[in-house]
Tab-separated table of C-alpha atoms in Angstrom:
chain	number	residue	atom	x	y	z
A	1	MET	CA	8.896	45.081	9.281
A	2	ARG	CA	6.116	43.329	11.141
A	3	LEU	CA	2.393	43.790	10.884
A	4	PHE	CA	1.628	43.587	14.578
A	5	ALA	CA	-1.265	41.582	15.881
A	6	ILE	CA	-0.820	43.808	18.921
A	7	ALA	CA	-2.189	46.663	16.822
A	8	SER	CA	-5.640	45.460	17.899
A	9	ALA	CA	-4.617	46.327	21.437
A	10	LEU	CA	-3.232	49.679	20.364
A	11	LEU	CA	-6.713	50.498	19.088
A	12	LEU	CA	-7.790	50.860	22.672
A	13	ILE	CA	-5.636	53.946	22.980
A	14	GLY	CA	-6.364	55.178	19.478
A	15	ILE	CA	-3.056	54.228	17.893
A	16	GLY	CA	-4.096	51.785	15.180
A	17	ALA	CA	-6.811	51.407	12.587
A	18	GLY	CA	-9.956	50.156	14.207
A	19	CYS	CA	-13.301	48.502	13.788
A	20	GLY	CA	-15.596	49.136	16.699
A	21	SER	CA	-12.903	49.867	19.286
A	22	SER	CA	-12.943	53.040	21.292
A	23	SER	CA	-10.470	55.113	23.221
A	24	PRO	CA	-10.727	55.693	26.950
A	25	ASP	CA	-12.222	59.042	27.874
A	26	THR	CA	-9.169	60.945	29.066
A	27	SER	CA	-10.085	64.484	28.091
A	28	ASP	CA	-9.617	66.906	30.997
A	29	SER	CA	-8.628	64.030	33.273
A	30	GLY	CA	-6.576	64.537	36.415
A	31	THR	CA	-5.910	67.571	38.554
A	32	VAL	CA	-2.917	69.790	38.108
A	33	ASP	CA	-0.930	70.204	41.302
A	34	THR	CA	-1.118	73.937	41.984
A	35	ASP	CA	2.006	73.584	44.101
A	36	ALA	CA	3.984	72.188	41.172
A	37	ALA	CA	7.585	73.386	41.288
A	38	THR	CA	7.612	74.748	37.745
A	39	PRO	CA	4.277	74.957	35.907
A	40	THR	CA	6.001	75.038	32.527
A	41	GLU	CA	9.137	73.219	33.520
A	42	ALA	CA	10.307	72.243	30.084
A	43	GLY	CA	9.735	71.494	26.482
A	44	ASP	CA	11.720	71.865	23.311
A	45	GLU	CA	11.370	73.142	19.813
A	46	ALA	CA	8.715	75.635	20.860
A	47	THR	CA	7.247	77.516	17.905
A	48	PRO	CA	6.109	81.150	18.184
A	49	ALA	CA	2.381	81.655	17.863
A	50	ALA	CA	1.296	82.491	14.353
A	51	ASP	CA	0.392	86.120	13.710
A	52	ALA	CA	-3.316	86.776	13.606
A	53	GLY	CA	-4.632	86.992	10.090
A	54	PRO	CA	-6.833	85.228	7.550
A	55	VAL	CA	-7.438	81.558	8.329
A	56	THR	CA	-5.568	79.219	6.016
A	57	PHE	CA	-6.053	75.482	5.497
A	58	PRO	CA	-4.301	73.735	6.986
A	59	ALA	CA	-3.468	76.245	9.717
A	60	SER	CA	0.178	76.680	10.654
A	61	HIS	CA	1.452	73.763	12.743
A	62	THR	CA	4.527	71.684	13.505
A	63	SER	CA	5.504	69.575	10.509
A	64	MET	CA	5.174	65.817	10.609
A	65	PRO	CA	8.411	63.838	10.459
A	66	LEU	CA	9.130	62.041	7.192
A	67	VAL	CA	10.273	58.542	6.371
A	68	ASP	CA	14.064	58.668	6.070
A	69	TYR	CA	15.991	57.334	3.104
A	70	ASN	CA	18.897	55.347	4.564
A	71	GLY	CA	20.816	54.250	1.476
A	72	GLY	CA	19.455	50.835	0.560
A	73	ARG	CA	17.848	49.657	-2.666
A	74	ILE	CA	14.207	49.383	-3.716
A	75	LEU	CA	12.304	46.889	-5.856
A	76	ALA	CA	11.722	49.032	-8.923
A	77	ASN	CA	9.360	46.533	-10.579
A	78	PRO	CA	8.474	43.883	-8.010
A	79	LYS	CA	7.860	40.398	-9.392
A	80	ILE	CA	5.686	38.521	-6.925
A	81	VAL	CA	5.961	34.756	-6.608
A	82	THR	CA	2.903	33.390	-4.801
A	83	VAL	CA	3.650	30.330	-2.671
A	84	THR	CA	0.810	28.265	-1.202
A	85	PHE	CA	0.326	24.654	-0.121
A	86	ALA	CA	-1.738	21.771	-1.492
A	87	GLY	CA	-4.757	21.080	0.670
A	88	ASP	CA	-5.373	24.736	1.479
A	89	ASP	CA	-8.762	26.325	0.739
A	90	PRO	CA	-8.790	26.344	-3.096
A	91	THR	CA	-11.144	29.336	-3.354
A	92	LEU	CA	-8.978	31.460	-1.095
A	93	VAL	CA	-5.772	30.304	-2.793
A	94	SER	CA	-7.178	31.324	-6.178
A	95	ARG	CA	-8.072	34.762	-4.831
A	96	LEU	CA	-4.629	35.218	-3.278
A	97	GLN	CA	-2.956	34.282	-6.549
A	98	GLN	CA	-5.127	36.820	-8.357
A	99	PHE	CA	-4.315	39.411	-5.687
A	100	ASP	CA	-0.555	38.977	-6.082
A	101	ASP	CA	-0.821	39.049	-9.882
A	102	ILE	CA	-2.637	42.398	-10.067
A	103	ILE	CA	-2.018	44.395	-6.895
A	104	THR	CA	1.189	46.067	-8.126
A	105	THR	CA	-0.587	47.276	-11.286
A	106	THR	CA	-3.447	49.104	-9.531
A	107	PRO	CA	-4.130	52.760	-8.620
A	108	TRP	CA	-3.561	51.768	-4.971
A	109	TRP	CA	-0.042	50.669	-5.859
A	110	THR	CA	0.740	53.907	-7.693
A	111	ALA	CA	-0.483	55.919	-4.703
A	112	VAL	CA	1.573	54.032	-2.115
A	113	SER	CA	4.770	53.395	-4.074
A	114	SER	CA	5.567	55.884	-6.833
A	115	GLU	CA	7.303	58.566	-4.720
A	116	TYR	CA	9.897	56.117	-3.346
A	117	CYS	CA	13.037	56.091	-5.453
A	118	GLN	CA	16.594	54.874	-5.424
A	119	GLN	CA	19.006	57.276	-3.691
A	120	GLY	CA	16.074	59.018	-2.041
A	121	GLY	CA	14.810	60.799	-5.125
A	122	THR	CA	16.585	59.815	-8.321
A	123	ALA	CA	15.574	57.094	-10.759
A	124	PRO	CA	14.694	54.368	-10.687
A	125	CYS	CA	11.537	54.848	-8.679
A	126	ILE	CA	9.122	52.076	-7.803
A	127	GLY	CA	6.858	51.391	-10.750
A	128	GLN	CA	4.388	48.731	-11.712
A	129	GLY	CA	5.136	45.167	-10.785
A	130	SER	CA	3.784	41.844	-11.957
A	131	GLY	CA	2.959	38.333	-10.910
A	132	TYR	CA	5.893	35.984	-11.352
A	133	GLY	CA	4.217	32.655	-10.982
A	134	HIS	CA	2.123	30.529	-8.655
A	135	VAL	CA	3.878	27.803	-6.719
A	136	VAL	CA	1.752	25.229	-4.915
A	137	ILE	CA	3.936	23.060	-2.671
A	138	GLY	CA	2.685	19.493	-2.893
A	139	ASP	CA	3.862	18.410	0.544
A	140	ALA	CA	1.907	19.472	3.605
A	141	PRO	CA	3.651	22.267	5.505
A	142	ASP	CA	5.230	21.637	8.875
A	143	ALA	CA	3.152	22.579	11.896
A	144	ASN	CA	5.856	24.990	13.071
A	145	TYR	CA	8.507	27.110	11.375
A	146	THR	CA	11.094	29.411	12.890
A	147	ASP	CA	12.684	32.555	11.522
A	148	SER	CA	15.071	35.251	12.666
A	149	SER	CA	15.494	38.908	11.815
A	150	GLN	CA	18.925	38.846	13.464
A	151	GLY	CA	20.776	36.161	11.527
A	152	GLY	CA	19.773	33.263	13.778
A	153	PRO	CA	18.557	29.784	12.763
A	154	SER	CA	15.640	29.822	10.335
A	155	THR	CA	13.628	26.906	9.017
A	156	ILE	CA	11.790	29.404	6.789
A	157	GLN	CA	15.023	30.304	5.020
A	158	ALA	CA	16.004	26.630	4.864
A	159	PHE	CA	12.640	25.983	3.174
A	160	LEU	CA	13.337	28.723	0.604
A	161	LYS	CA	16.845	27.443	-0.072
A	162	GLN	CA	15.520	23.918	-0.570
A	163	HIS	CA	12.771	24.939	-2.985
A	164	THR	CA	14.799	27.471	-4.991
A	165	ALA	CA	17.538	24.882	-5.601
A	166	ALA	CA	17.583	22.765	-8.766
A	167	GLY	CA	15.855	19.422	-8.472
A	168	ALA	CA	17.811	16.257	-7.774
A	169	ASP	CA	17.429	15.322	-11.450
A	170	GLY	CA	18.833	18.666	-12.524
A	171	GLY	CA	15.381	19.995	-13.351
A	172	PRO	CA	14.117	23.493	-12.531
A	173	PRO	CA	13.527	24.479	-8.899
A	174	ASP	CA	10.051	24.403	-7.379
A	175	ILE	CA	10.285	28.146	-6.689
A	176	PRO	CA	11.908	30.421	-9.317
A	177	SER	CA	15.390	31.688	-8.532
A	178	PRO	CA	15.507	35.342	-7.426
A	179	ASP	CA	16.567	38.337	-9.450
A	180	ASP	CA	16.814	41.999	-8.431
A	181	ASN	CA	13.027	42.431	-8.318
A	182	THR	CA	11.782	39.087	-7.006
A	183	LEU	CA	9.564	39.038	-3.924
A	184	TYR	CA	8.379	35.721	-2.505
A	185	VAL	CA	5.010	35.868	-0.736
A	186	LEU	CA	4.341	32.741	1.327
A	187	TYR	CA	0.782	32.089	2.505
A	188	PHE	CA	0.519	29.505	5.285
A	189	PRO	CA	-2.656	27.655	6.295
A	190	SER	CA	-4.264	28.283	9.683
A	191	ASN	CA	-2.764	25.157	11.291
A	192	VAL	CA	0.814	26.471	10.893
A	193	THR	CA	2.609	28.602	13.500
A	194	ILE	CA	5.564	30.818	12.558
A	195	THR	CA	7.907	31.822	15.372
A	196	LEU	CA	9.958	34.939	14.608
A	197	ASP	CA	12.672	35.827	17.122
A	198	GLY	CA	10.745	33.869	19.746
A	199	ASP	CA	7.371	35.505	18.997
A	200	ALA	CA	4.446	33.462	17.685
A	201	SER	CA	2.359	34.377	14.642
A	202	CYS	CA	-1.204	35.624	15.176
A	203	ASP	CA	-0.270	36.365	18.774
A	204	SER	CA	2.630	38.810	18.700
A	205	PHE	CA	2.437	39.643	14.982
A	206	GLY	CA	0.140	39.226	12.001
A	207	ALA	CA	2.745	39.085	9.202
A	208	TYR	CA	6.279	40.220	8.407
A	209	HIS	CA	8.880	40.473	5.674
A	210	ASN	CA	12.508	39.443	5.865
A	211	THR	CA	15.516	38.806	3.629
A	212	ALA	CA	17.273	35.564	2.706
A	213	THR	CA	20.545	35.031	0.846
A	214	LEU	CA	19.781	32.761	-2.110
A	215	PRO	CA	21.513	31.850	-5.393
A	216	ASN	CA	20.189	33.544	-8.520
A	217	ALA	CA	19.898	31.774	-11.880
A	218	ASN	CA	23.672	32.068	-12.350
A	219	GLY	CA	24.464	30.641	-8.922
A	220	VAL	CA	25.474	34.016	-7.488
A	221	LEU	CA	24.233	34.662	-3.955
A	222	VAL	CA	21.855	37.642	-3.777
A	223	TYR	CA	19.572	39.198	-1.211
A	224	ALA	CA	16.034	37.898	-1.754
A	225	PRO	CA	13.122	39.519	0.119
A	226	TYR	CA	10.200	37.405	1.235
A	227	ALA	CA	6.917	38.040	3.023
A	228	ILE	CA	5.385	35.594	5.486
A	229	ILE	CA	1.591	35.747	5.710
A	230	PRO	CA	0.155	33.458	8.412
A	231	ARG	CA	-3.582	32.736	8.375
A	232	CYS	CA	-4.782	34.858	11.288
A	233	GLY	CA	-8.541	34.525	11.106
A	234	THR	CA	-11.039	33.336	8.542
A	235	LYS	CA	-11.667	36.525	6.560
A	236	GLU	CA	-9.981	37.011	3.208
A	237	SER	CA	-9.584	40.694	4.073
A	238	THR	CA	-7.361	39.904	7.070
A	239	THR	CA	-4.959	38.091	4.753
A	240	THR	CA	-4.979	40.654	1.939
A	241	VAL	CA	-4.479	43.585	4.326
A	242	SER	CA	-1.462	41.759	5.772
A	243	ALA	CA	-0.125	40.934	2.303
A	244	SER	CA	-0.536	44.490	0.992
A	245	HIS	CA	1.260	45.831	4.077
A	246	GLU	CA	4.232	43.531	3.559
A	247	ILE	CA	4.391	43.911	-0.234
A	248	ILE	CA	4.763	47.705	-0.088
A	249	GLU	CA	7.233	47.462	2.809
A	250	ALA	CA	9.328	44.793	1.086
A	251	SER	CA	9.427	46.987	-2.026
A	252	THR	CA	10.537	50.120	-0.152
A	253	ASP	CA	12.832	48.273	2.290
A	254	PRO	CA	13.720	44.902	0.721
A	255	ASP	CA	16.939	44.069	2.573
A	256	ILE	CA	15.946	44.881	6.152
A	257	GLY	CA	16.641	41.273	7.164
A	258	GLU	CA	20.290	41.890	6.271
A	259	ASN	CA	20.407	45.100	8.318
A	260	VAL	CA	20.298	47.262	5.203
A	261	LEU	CA	17.635	49.964	5.510
A	262	SER	CA	16.114	51.835	2.589
A	263	TYR	CA	12.993	53.773	3.596
A	264	TYR	CA	12.557	53.698	7.368
A	265	MET	CA	11.531	56.490	9.756
A	266	LEU	CA	14.243	56.918	12.362
A	267	ASN	CA	12.028	59.081	14.584
A	268	GLN	CA	11.063	56.303	16.975
A	269	LEU	CA	8.565	58.517	18.786
A	270	TRP	CA	6.346	58.211	15.718
A	271	ALA	CA	7.504	54.732	14.791
A	272	ILE	CA	5.776	53.132	17.759
A	273	ALA	CA	4.809	50.042	15.749
A	274	GLY	CA	7.822	50.182	13.425
A	275	GLY	CA	9.272	52.743	11.054
A	276	GLU	CA	8.379	51.310	7.651
A	277	VAL	CA	5.706	52.828	5.434
A	278	GLY	CA	3.036	50.262	6.318
A	279	ASP	CA	3.822	50.310	10.040
A	280	LEU	CA	3.345	54.072	10.242
A	281	CYS	CA	-0.252	53.784	9.068
A	282	GLU	CA	-1.197	51.256	11.696
A	283	GLY	CA	0.723	52.809	14.555
A	284	ILE	CA	0.198	56.562	14.787
A	285	GLY	CA	-3.503	56.687	15.403
A	286	SER	CA	-5.467	57.124	12.218
A	287	SER	CA	-8.745	55.317	11.894
A	288	GLY	CA	-9.874	53.987	8.538
A	289	THR	CA	-6.439	52.844	7.405
A	290	THR	CA	-7.733	50.262	4.939
A	291	THR	CA	-9.347	50.728	1.571
A	292	THR	CA	-10.696	48.554	-1.240
A	293	GLU	CA	-8.816	48.032	-4.497
A	294	SER	CA	-10.041	45.774	-7.327
A	295	THR	CA	-12.374	43.866	-4.928
A	296	PHE	CA	-9.587	43.330	-2.375
A	297	VAL	CA	-9.205	45.040	0.997
A	298	VAL	CA	-5.729	46.566	1.357
A	299	GLN	CA	-3.886	48.798	3.799
A	300	ARG	CA	-3.184	52.460	3.211
A	301	SER	CA	0.482	53.419	3.444
A	302	TRP	CA	2.630	56.409	4.431
A	303	SER	CA	3.327	59.171	1.908
A	304	ASN	CA	6.062	61.709	2.626
A	305	LYS	CA	4.543	64.074	0.064
A	306	SER	CA	1.150	64.036	1.724
A	307	ALA	CA	2.636	64.406	5.210
A	308	ALA	CA	4.770	67.373	4.104
A	309	ALA	CA	1.669	69.083	2.707
A	310	GLY	CA	-0.159	68.785	6.042
A	311	ASN	CA	-2.610	66.257	4.643
A	312	ASP	CA	-3.385	62.743	5.809
A	313	PRO	CA	-0.031	60.923	5.536
A	314	CYS	CA	-1.767	57.594	4.863
A	315	VAL	CA	-2.664	57.161	1.198
A	316	PRO	CA	-4.719	56.711	-0.846
A	317	ILE	CA	-6.850	59.360	0.852
A	318	PRO	CA	-10.629	58.843	0.555
A	319	THR	CA	-12.118	61.482	-1.756
A	320	SER	CA	-14.568	62.621	0.932
A	321	GLU	CA	-11.968	63.002	3.679
A	322	ILE	CA	-11.122	66.303	5.333
A	323	TYR	CA	-8.039	65.526	7.393
A	324	PHE	CA	-7.771	66.998	10.893
A	325	ASN	CA	-5.267	66.701	13.702
A	326	ALA	CA	-3.658	68.637	16.554
A	327	ALA	CA	0.101	69.193	16.562
A	328	PRO	CA	2.171	70.005	19.652
A	329	ARG	CA	4.785	72.735	19.334
A	330	GLN	CA	7.080	70.711	21.607
A	331	LYS	CA	8.096	67.153	20.814
A	332	ASN	CA	9.501	66.571	24.300
A	333	VAL	CA	8.337	67.477	27.808
A	334	VAL	CA	10.579	67.270	30.883
A	335	LEU	CA	8.937	66.359	34.207
A	336	SER	CA	11.723	65.950	36.719
A	337	LYS	CA	9.712	64.536	39.620
A	338	ALA	CA	6.223	63.711	40.854
A	339	GLY	CA	3.947	66.749	41.068
A	340	VAL	CA	5.776	68.755	38.411
A	341	SER	CA	3.694	70.089	35.509
A	342	ALA	CA	4.465	71.412	32.061
A	343	VAL	CA	2.341	73.173	29.472
A	344	VAL	CA	2.253	71.917	25.883
A	345	ASP	CA	1.108	74.362	23.218
A	346	ILE	CA	-1.029	72.677	20.558
A	347	ASP	CA	-2.240	73.866	17.141
A	348	ALA	CA	-5.383	72.329	15.672
A	349	PHE	CA	-5.513	72.066	11.899
A	350	SER	CA	-7.571	70.626	9.074
A	351	ASP	CA	-6.981	70.708	5.340
A	352	ALA	CA	-10.422	72.241	4.604
A	353	PRO	CA	-13.313	73.732	6.602
A	354	ARG	CA	-15.084	71.128	8.745
A	355	ASP	CA	-17.004	70.642	11.983
A	356	PRO	CA	-15.086	70.931	15.273
A	357	TRP	CA	-13.578	67.847	16.882
A	358	ALA	CA	-12.625	66.739	20.402
A	359	LEU	CA	-9.174	66.511	21.975
A	360	SER	CA	-8.028	64.040	24.602
A	361	ALA	CA	-4.703	62.579	25.719
A	362	VAL	CA	-3.574	59.059	26.558
A	363	ASP	CA	-0.579	57.985	28.637
A	364	PHE	CA	1.083	55.122	26.790
A	365	ALA	CA	2.824	53.749	29.892
A	366	GLY	CA	-0.496	53.730	31.695
A	367	PHE	CA	-2.059	51.661	28.951
A	368	GLN	CA	0.834	49.208	28.833
A	369	GLN	CA	1.378	48.817	32.559
A	370	GLY	CA	-2.000	49.692	34.038
A	371	ASN	CA	-0.455	52.449	36.157
A	372	SER	CA	-0.652	55.917	34.643
A	373	LEU	CA	2.323	58.178	35.205
A	374	LEU	CA	0.630	61.298	33.845
A	375	SER	CA	-2.529	63.349	34.190
A	376	PHE	CA	-3.832	65.832	31.616
A	377	SER	CA	-5.876	69.038	31.618
A	378	PHE	CA	-6.769	70.976	28.450
A	379	ASP	CA	-7.859	74.616	28.526
A	380	LYS	CA	-10.405	73.561	25.892
A	381	THR	CA	-11.227	70.281	24.201
A	382	ASN	CA	-13.528	71.284	21.327
A	383	VAL	CA	-11.405	72.669	18.501
A	384	GLN	CA	-11.217	73.488	14.824
A	385	ASN	CA	-8.643	74.605	12.287
A	386	GLY	CA	-6.485	77.466	13.606
A	387	ASP	CA	-7.281	77.009	17.309
A	388	HIS	CA	-4.460	77.219	19.833
A	389	VAL	CA	-4.823	74.964	22.885
A	390	GLN	CA	-2.766	74.585	26.030
A	391	LEU	CA	-2.436	71.161	27.623
A	392	THR	CA	-1.089	70.874	31.168
A	393	VAL	CA	0.701	67.576	31.770
A	394	THR	CA	1.460	66.558	35.347
A	395	ALA	CA	3.709	63.745	36.590
A	396	LEU	CA	1.744	61.573	39.016
A	397	SER	CA	4.957	59.769	39.937
A	398	ALA	CA	8.597	59.833	38.904
A	399	ILE	CA	9.203	59.177	35.212
A	400	PRO	CA	11.477	56.106	34.905
A	401	GLY	CA	13.633	57.279	32.026
A	402	SER	CA	10.971	58.206	29.486
A	403	ASP	CA	7.294	57.886	28.714
A	404	GLU	CA	5.091	58.879	25.803
A	405	PHE	CA	1.588	60.213	25.433
A	406	LEU	CA	-0.696	60.774	22.488
A	407	ILE	CA	-2.719	63.866	21.741
A	408	GLU	CA	-5.813	62.379	20.158
A	409	SER	CA	-8.241	64.182	17.848
A	410	LYS	CA	-11.605	62.500	17.381
A	411	ASP	CA	-14.728	63.683	15.577
A	412	SER	CA	-18.374	62.791	16.062
A	413	THR	CA	-18.186	59.932	13.530
A	414	GLY	CA	-15.387	58.188	15.457
A	415	THR	CA	-12.637	59.138	12.998
A	416	ARG	CA	-9.455	59.861	14.894
A	417	HIS	CA	-5.861	60.930	14.403
A	418	SER	CA	-3.081	61.240	16.955
A	419	TRP	CA	0.259	62.962	17.556
A	420	PRO	CA	2.881	61.620	19.989
A	421	VAL	CA	4.841	63.568	22.604
A	422	GLN	CA	7.774	62.235	24.612
A	423	VAL	CA	8.122	62.744	28.362
A	424	THR	CA	11.491	62.470	30.098
A	425	SER	CA	12.738	63.068	33.622
A	426	LYS	CA	15.614	65.308	32.557
């Protein structure tokens, strides 16, 4: 739902897309306690080693989870209403209007949207969209707006209700009434702060989408998705990446603000920054998760088809890319007390021949709290497609409920991909 500003922090542990950030060197860190009670105390869903034979690409490995279809609707042909404010940078406003008018007609849009269909596979599927008008609000925006994803008070939704209502003279509303495909995209100037569920824009999040209940042209109340794009920085690309993220998410999950899910990954181990299709490509540890489309910088987005094939799940995939990663055979490790170790079996894979890459591991709790609960030791850290690796994970202290770590694959160019593993105390 939200494009997290905190993703810039997640870069430090290799979770999000990055520009110039690096991961801490955690390969082969820590010492395994040779007196550990049970060296391979636990794991689950272990997979037998593949029989020796000709190398295939990608090599056999645990499958990635897929985005779940949860029963809600989609926007089959999104109609984007661009809302800006008088007094904003006219050059940027013109570019944002152009962006909204064309982005759902581009090859990027086909790549990120076309596999997502009503009822999880039957027609209609998401197709091309269109611009549905440019609204420039003549009054200056308020300095602060509030919103809620949980049905609480919302000055954002009050604003939408005010401007989608007929004028006092009975004339047309400032903002067109919604229909089944309408998506409002609201771009706020840099001097405006949006507070969502108590969190401030450009601090806790970079953008989000939500759902309001508004009257359509016949006066019938309908769910109307909207995207809020604060101005977090001076670069156009920051704004268009945020907008592209929210436009594809609002199209695949338009009624999330009314607690109606459409496409959302329920595997929260992977959905560390949220389970929608845009979230998953800023949260699981792929670098290079933006691309350029029609002179605009946009975010890549999750594809179930690509993930199921063992390719990069974030599309569109650059033509020169050879995807690589390392998949654990266990999704969960049990470390019952301090000093206990467990061995995680890992399969390295790539979707074509390529140079070897390096493995490391990062304790998520350690990053968040500054006090690592885990140490790691690999039997080897330089790998390529088809390699089997064993990672020994040791509890440095008791696990308070659960923790999570990432197995990170990183090549010599700085490209990286990650795979999460959960750690529990029982």
